[in-house]
Coordinates of C-alpha atoms in Angstrom, one line a residue:
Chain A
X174 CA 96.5 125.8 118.7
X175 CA 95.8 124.9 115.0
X176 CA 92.8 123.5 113.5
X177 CA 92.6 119.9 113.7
X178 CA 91.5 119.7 110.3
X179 CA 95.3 120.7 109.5
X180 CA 97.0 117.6 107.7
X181 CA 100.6 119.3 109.8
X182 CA 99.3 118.6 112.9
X183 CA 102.0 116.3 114.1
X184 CA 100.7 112.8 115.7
X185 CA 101.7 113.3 118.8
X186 CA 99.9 116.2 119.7
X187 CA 96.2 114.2 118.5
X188 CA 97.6 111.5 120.5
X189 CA 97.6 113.9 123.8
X190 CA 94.2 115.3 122.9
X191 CA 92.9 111.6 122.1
X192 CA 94.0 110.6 125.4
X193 CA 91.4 113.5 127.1
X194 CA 88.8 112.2 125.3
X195 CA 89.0 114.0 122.2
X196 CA 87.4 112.5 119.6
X197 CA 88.2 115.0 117.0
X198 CA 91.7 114.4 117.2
X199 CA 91.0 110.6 116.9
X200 CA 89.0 111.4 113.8
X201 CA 91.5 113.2 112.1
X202 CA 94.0 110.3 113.1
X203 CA 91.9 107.4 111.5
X204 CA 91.8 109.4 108.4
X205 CA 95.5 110.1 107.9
X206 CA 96.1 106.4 108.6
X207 CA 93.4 104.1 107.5
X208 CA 94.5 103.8 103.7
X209 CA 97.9 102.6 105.4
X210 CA 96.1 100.5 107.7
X211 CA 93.9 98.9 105.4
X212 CA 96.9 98.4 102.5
X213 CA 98.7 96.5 105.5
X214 CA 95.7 94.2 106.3
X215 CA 94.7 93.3 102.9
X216 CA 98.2 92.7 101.9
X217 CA 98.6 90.0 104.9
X218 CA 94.5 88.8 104.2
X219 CA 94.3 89.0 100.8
X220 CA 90.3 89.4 101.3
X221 CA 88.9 92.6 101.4
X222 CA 86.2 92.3 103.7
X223 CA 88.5 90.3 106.8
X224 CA 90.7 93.7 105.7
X225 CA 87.7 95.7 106.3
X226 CA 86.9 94.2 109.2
X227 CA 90.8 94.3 110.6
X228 CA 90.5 98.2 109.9
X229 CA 88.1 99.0 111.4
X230 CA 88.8 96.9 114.6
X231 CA 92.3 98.4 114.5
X232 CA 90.6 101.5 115.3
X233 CA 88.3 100.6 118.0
X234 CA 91.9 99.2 119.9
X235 CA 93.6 102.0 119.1
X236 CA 91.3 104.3 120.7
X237 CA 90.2 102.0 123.7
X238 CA 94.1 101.5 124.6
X239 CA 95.9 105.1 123.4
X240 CA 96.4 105.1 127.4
X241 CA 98.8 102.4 127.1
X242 CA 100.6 104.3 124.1
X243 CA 104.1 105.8 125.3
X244 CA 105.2 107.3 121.9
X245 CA 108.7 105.4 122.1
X246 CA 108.1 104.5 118.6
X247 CA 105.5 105.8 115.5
X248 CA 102.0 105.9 115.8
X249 CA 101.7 104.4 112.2
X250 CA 104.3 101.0 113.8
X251 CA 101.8 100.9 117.2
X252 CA 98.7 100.8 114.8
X253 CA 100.4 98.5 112.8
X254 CA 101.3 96.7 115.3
X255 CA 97.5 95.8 116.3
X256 CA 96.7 95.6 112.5
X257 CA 99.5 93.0 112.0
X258 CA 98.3 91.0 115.2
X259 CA 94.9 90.7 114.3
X260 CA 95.7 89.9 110.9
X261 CA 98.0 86.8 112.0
X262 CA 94.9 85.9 114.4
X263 CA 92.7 85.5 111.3
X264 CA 94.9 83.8 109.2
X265 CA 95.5 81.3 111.9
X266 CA 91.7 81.4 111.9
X267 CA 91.5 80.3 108.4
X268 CA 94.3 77.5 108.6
X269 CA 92.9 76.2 111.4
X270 CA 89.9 75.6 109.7
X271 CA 91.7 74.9 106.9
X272 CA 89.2 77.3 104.8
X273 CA 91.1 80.0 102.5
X274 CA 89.3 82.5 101.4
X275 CA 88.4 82.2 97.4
X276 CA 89.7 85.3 96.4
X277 CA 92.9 84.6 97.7
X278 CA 93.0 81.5 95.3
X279 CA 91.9 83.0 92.4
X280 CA 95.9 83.7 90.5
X281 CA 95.6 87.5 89.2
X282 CA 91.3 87.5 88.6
X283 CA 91.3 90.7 90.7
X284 CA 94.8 91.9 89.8
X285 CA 93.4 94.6 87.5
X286 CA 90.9 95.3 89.5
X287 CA 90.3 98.5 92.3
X288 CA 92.0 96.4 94.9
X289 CA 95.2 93.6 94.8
X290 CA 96.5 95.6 91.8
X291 CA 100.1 95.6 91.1
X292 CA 101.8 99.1 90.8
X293 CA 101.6 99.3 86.9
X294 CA 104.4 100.8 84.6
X295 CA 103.2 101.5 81.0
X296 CA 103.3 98.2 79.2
X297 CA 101.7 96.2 76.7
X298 CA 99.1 93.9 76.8
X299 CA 100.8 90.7 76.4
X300 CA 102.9 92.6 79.7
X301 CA 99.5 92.7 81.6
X302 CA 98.3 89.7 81.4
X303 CA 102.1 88.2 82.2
X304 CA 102.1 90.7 85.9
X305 CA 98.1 89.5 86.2
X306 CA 99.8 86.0 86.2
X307 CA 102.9 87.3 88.1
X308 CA 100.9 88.5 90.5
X309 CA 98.1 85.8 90.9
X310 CA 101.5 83.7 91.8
X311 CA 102.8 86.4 94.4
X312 CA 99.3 85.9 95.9
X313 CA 99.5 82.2 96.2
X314 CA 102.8 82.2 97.2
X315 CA 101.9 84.1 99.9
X316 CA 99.2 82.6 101.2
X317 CA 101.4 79.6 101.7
X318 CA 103.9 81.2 104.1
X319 CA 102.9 80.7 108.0
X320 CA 101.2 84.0 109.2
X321 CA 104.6 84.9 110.8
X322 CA 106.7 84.6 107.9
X323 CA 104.1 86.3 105.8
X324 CA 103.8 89.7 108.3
X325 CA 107.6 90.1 107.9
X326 CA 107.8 89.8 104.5
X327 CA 104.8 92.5 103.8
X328 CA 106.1 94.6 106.4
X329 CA 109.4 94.9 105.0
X330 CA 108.7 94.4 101.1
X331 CA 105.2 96.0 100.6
X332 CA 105.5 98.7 103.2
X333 CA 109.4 99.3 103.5
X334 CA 109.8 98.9 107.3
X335 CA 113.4 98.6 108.5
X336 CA 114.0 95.3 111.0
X337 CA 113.5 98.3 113.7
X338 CA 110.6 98.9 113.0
X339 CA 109.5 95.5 112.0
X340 CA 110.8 94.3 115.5
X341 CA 108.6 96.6 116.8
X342 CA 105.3 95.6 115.3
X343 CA 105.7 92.2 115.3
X344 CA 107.0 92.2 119.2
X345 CA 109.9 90.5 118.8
X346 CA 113.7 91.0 118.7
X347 CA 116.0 91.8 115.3
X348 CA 117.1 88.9 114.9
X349 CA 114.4 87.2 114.9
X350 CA 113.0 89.5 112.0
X351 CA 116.2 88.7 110.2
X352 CA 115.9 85.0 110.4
X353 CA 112.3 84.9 109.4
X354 CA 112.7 87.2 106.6
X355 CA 115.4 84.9 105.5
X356 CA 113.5 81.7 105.9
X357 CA 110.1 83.7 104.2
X358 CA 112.3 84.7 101.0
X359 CA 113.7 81.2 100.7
X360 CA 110.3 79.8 100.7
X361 CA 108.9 82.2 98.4
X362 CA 112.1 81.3 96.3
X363 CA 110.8 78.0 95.9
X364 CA 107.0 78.9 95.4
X365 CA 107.8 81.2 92.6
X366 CA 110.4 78.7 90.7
X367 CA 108.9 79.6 87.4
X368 CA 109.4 83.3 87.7
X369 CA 112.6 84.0 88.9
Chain B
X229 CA 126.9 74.9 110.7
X230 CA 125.0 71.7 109.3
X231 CA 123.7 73.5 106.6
X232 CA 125.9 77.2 105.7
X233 CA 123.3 77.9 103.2
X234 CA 121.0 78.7 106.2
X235 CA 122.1 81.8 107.0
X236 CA 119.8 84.7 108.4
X237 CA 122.4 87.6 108.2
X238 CA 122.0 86.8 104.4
X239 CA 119.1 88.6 104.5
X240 CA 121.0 91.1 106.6
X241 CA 123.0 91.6 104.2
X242 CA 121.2 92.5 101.3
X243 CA 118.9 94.8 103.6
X244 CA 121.6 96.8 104.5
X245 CA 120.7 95.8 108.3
X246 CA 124.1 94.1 109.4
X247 CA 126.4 95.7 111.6
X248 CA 129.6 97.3 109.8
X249 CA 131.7 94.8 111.9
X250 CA 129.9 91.7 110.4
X251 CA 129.4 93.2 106.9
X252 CA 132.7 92.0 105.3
X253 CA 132.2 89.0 107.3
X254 CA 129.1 87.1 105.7
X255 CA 130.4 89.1 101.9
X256 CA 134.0 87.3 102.1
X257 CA 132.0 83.9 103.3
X258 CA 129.5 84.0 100.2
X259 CA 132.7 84.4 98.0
X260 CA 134.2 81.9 99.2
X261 CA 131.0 79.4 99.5
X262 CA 129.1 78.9 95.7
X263 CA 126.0 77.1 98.2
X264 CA 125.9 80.4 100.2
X265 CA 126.3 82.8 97.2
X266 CA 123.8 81.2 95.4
X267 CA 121.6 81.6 98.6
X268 CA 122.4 85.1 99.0
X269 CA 121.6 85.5 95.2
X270 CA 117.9 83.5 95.5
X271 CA 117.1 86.2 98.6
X272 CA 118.1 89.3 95.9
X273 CA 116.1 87.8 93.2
X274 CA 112.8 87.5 95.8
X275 CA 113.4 90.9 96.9
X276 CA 113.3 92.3 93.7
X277 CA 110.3 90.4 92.5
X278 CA 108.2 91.8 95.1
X279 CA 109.6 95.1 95.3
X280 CA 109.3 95.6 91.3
X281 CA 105.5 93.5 91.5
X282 CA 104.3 95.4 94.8
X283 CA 100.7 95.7 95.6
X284 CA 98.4 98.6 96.2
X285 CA 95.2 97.9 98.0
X286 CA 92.9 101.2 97.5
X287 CA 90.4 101.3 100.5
X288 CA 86.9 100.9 99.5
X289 CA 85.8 103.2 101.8
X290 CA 86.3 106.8 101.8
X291 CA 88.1 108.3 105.3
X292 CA 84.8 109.8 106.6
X293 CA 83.2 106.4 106.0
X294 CA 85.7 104.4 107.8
X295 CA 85.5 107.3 110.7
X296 CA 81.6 106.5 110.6
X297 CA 82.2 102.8 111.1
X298 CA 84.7 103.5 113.9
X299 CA 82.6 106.1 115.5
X300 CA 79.9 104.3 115.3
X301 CA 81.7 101.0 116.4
X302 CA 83.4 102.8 119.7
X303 CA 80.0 104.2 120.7
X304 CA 78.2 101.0 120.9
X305 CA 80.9 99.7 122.7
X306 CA 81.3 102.2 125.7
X307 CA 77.3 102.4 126.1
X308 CA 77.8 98.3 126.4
X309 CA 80.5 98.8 128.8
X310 CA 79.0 101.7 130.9
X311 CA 76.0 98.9 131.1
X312 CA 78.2 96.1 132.5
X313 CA 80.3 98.9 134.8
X314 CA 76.5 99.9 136.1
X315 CA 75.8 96.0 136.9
X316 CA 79.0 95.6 138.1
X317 CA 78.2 98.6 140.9
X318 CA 75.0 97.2 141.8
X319 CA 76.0 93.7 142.0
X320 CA 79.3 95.0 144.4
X321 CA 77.1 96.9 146.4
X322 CA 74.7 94.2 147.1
X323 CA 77.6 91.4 147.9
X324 CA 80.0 94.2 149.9
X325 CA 76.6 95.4 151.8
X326 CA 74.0 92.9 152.2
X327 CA 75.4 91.6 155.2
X328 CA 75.3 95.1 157.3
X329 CA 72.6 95.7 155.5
X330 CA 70.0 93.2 156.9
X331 CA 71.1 93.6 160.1
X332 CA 70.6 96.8 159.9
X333 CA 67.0 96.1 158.6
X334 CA 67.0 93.5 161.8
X335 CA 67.4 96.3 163.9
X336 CA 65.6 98.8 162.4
X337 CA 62.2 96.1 162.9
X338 CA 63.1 95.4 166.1
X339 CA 64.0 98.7 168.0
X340 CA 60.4 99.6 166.3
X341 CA 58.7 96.6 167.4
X342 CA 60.1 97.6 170.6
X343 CA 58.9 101.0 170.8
X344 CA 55.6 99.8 169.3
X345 CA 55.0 97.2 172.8
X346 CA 56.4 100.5 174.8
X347 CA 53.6 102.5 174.0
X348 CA 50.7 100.0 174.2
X349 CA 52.1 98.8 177.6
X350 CA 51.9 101.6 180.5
X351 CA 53.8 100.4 183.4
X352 CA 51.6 100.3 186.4
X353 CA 53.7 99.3 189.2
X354 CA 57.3 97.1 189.5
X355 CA 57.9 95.1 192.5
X356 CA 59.6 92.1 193.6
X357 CA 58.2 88.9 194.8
X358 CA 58.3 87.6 198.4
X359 CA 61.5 85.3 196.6
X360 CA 63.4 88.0 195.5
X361 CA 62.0 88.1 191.8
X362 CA 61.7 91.4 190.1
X363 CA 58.2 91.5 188.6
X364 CA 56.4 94.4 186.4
X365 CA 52.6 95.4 186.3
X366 CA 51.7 96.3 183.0
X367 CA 47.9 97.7 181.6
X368 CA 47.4 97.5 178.4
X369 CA 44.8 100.1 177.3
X370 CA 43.9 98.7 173.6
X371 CA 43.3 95.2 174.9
X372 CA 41.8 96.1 178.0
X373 CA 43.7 94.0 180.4
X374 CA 46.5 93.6 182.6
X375 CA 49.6 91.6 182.6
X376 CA 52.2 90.9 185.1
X377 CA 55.7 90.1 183.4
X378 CA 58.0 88.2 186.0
X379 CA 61.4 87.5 185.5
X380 CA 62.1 84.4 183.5
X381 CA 58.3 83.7 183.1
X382 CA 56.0 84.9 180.0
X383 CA 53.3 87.5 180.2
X384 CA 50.8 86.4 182.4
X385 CA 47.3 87.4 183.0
X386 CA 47.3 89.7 185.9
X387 CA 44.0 87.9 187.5
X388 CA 46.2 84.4 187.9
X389 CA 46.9 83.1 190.9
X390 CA 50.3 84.6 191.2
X391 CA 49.7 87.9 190.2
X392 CA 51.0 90.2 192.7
X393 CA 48.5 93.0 191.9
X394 CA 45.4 91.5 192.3

């Protein structure tokens, strides 16, 4: 048997270990996917502490309920999955107390910064601040979609899912992916008028 | 369709997630509709912004960090639930079994309360009365006295009037 330390060992042989109780094999699984996990729960957030938060409680599911997981798709889509689900329960959270956190209204403050950054290109510096703005309008924008539209569009823009895949995070059928994707890009259309 | 810019399989479309069969389909209706090409156009243009303006969240935490949290996290957890599971025993024990268990307390005090009057009362002499009713002639060393029990009467002194003994 290889060392679980091996980055090869494929998923769904931790996953078989996990389910005896091994929490070696779980340890080695929250480290190959929590950068994934966390990118996915900031990206629907926007706030890095809820993110944190989602993470971590991503996590605890995973390993609580890796009884109920049958392998018929990834283990990356079934974490996703419970990252994408909590994430839509805090959003709804925050709109149903209409409070938005203040980072995710601040347009491109933290675009430079460690987190929220935009994947830079060499450019100049008239460039930067122009994506800073660019991307302190994505950010808004965003934030204005309904917690649906906005896990289909980061699922399939931000982390290249196909609708399969989607379908299968999100719980729901192709088409359904399809029209909310449509109805999330037509929105975003309007919110970003001024750059496109 | 009340609207034919609302079209879902747009987005199909320029994901490369329609069918083959309904591929030429929604192209030859965008060509032919300005509204729905300009509404397939609108969904490329979006695309492309985020795609080219995509975000990279690097994780605060290092990967034995967030395993620490998580470890940490999962621990606490099972020693809380191993806590309720333990209450949960106790508490199913005593609703399942409280029931056969006093009675069995019930008997347990009586069968010994029993025995207990066994031994103090030695058994002297049983008889039956000139009418038939079965009496018993106990002593009862401790006390230092004698009792006659008679069938559907108390203990009664043995030196009364009806005492058969005496």
């Amino acid at each position: 048997m290889p060392e679980l330390n091996d980055i090869d060992v494929p998923d769904m042989q931790l996953v078989a270990l996990v389910r005896k109780g091994d929490m070696n094999a779980y340890e080695v699984l929250v480290k190959r996917y929590h950068q994934k996990v966390f990118g996915l729960a900031m990206s629907m957030v926007q706030n890095e502490a809820d993110a944190m938060d989602i993470s971590q409680e991503t996590f605890i599911r995973g390993w609580k309920s890796m009884s109920r997981f049958e392998g018929k798709s990834s283990l990356y889509t079934w974490l996703y999955r419970i990252t994408a689900n909590l994430a839509v329960d805090v959003i709804r959270r925050r709109q149903s107390k209409g409070t938005v956190p203040f980072e995710e209204w601040l347009p491109g403050e933290d675009a430079g910064d460690e987190t929220g950054k935009l994947m830079e290109n060499q450019e100049l510096p008239d460039e930067t601040l122009s994506r800073k703005e660019l991307a302190g309008a994505i950010k808004e924008s965003l934030a204005k979609l309904s917690p649906e539209h906005r896990a289909v569009l980061v699922l399939k823009e931000f982390e290249d899912l196909d609708y399969k895949e989607i379908a299968d995070v999100i719980g729901c059928s192709i088409g359904t992916v399809m029209s909310r994707l449509f109805y999330a890009r037509r929105n975003m259309r309007k919110y970003l008028k001024g750059w496109i | 369709m009340k609207n034919p810019e609302n079209m879902p399989e747009l987005a199909g479309y320029i994901d490369g997630e329609l069918p083959p069969s309904q591929v030429d389909r929604v192209k030859d209706m965008a060509d032919a509709n300005s509204g729905l090409k300009q509404a397939m156009e609108d969904q490329e243009a979006v695309k492309k912004l985020l795609r080219l303006n995509r975000f990279t969240h690097e994780v605060p935490i290092t990967g034995d960090m967030m395993w620490d949290r998580v470890y940490r996290a999962i621990e606490q957890e099972e020693r809380k639930f191993d806590a309720v599971r333990n209450t949960d025993l106790i508490t199913l024990i005593i609703r399942r079994f409280w029931a056969p268990a006093m009675a069995a307390c019930l008997a347990i005090v009586l069968f010994s309360a029993h025995q207990g009057l066994n031994d103090k009362f030695v058994t002297i002499r049983e008889m039956r009365t000139p009418h038939g009713v079965s009496a018993t002639n106990y002593r009862i060393p401790e006390a230092g006295v004698t009792v006659i029990w008679m069938e559907g009467l108390d203990y009664i002194p043995a030196n009364s009037s009806i005492d058969p003994a005496s």
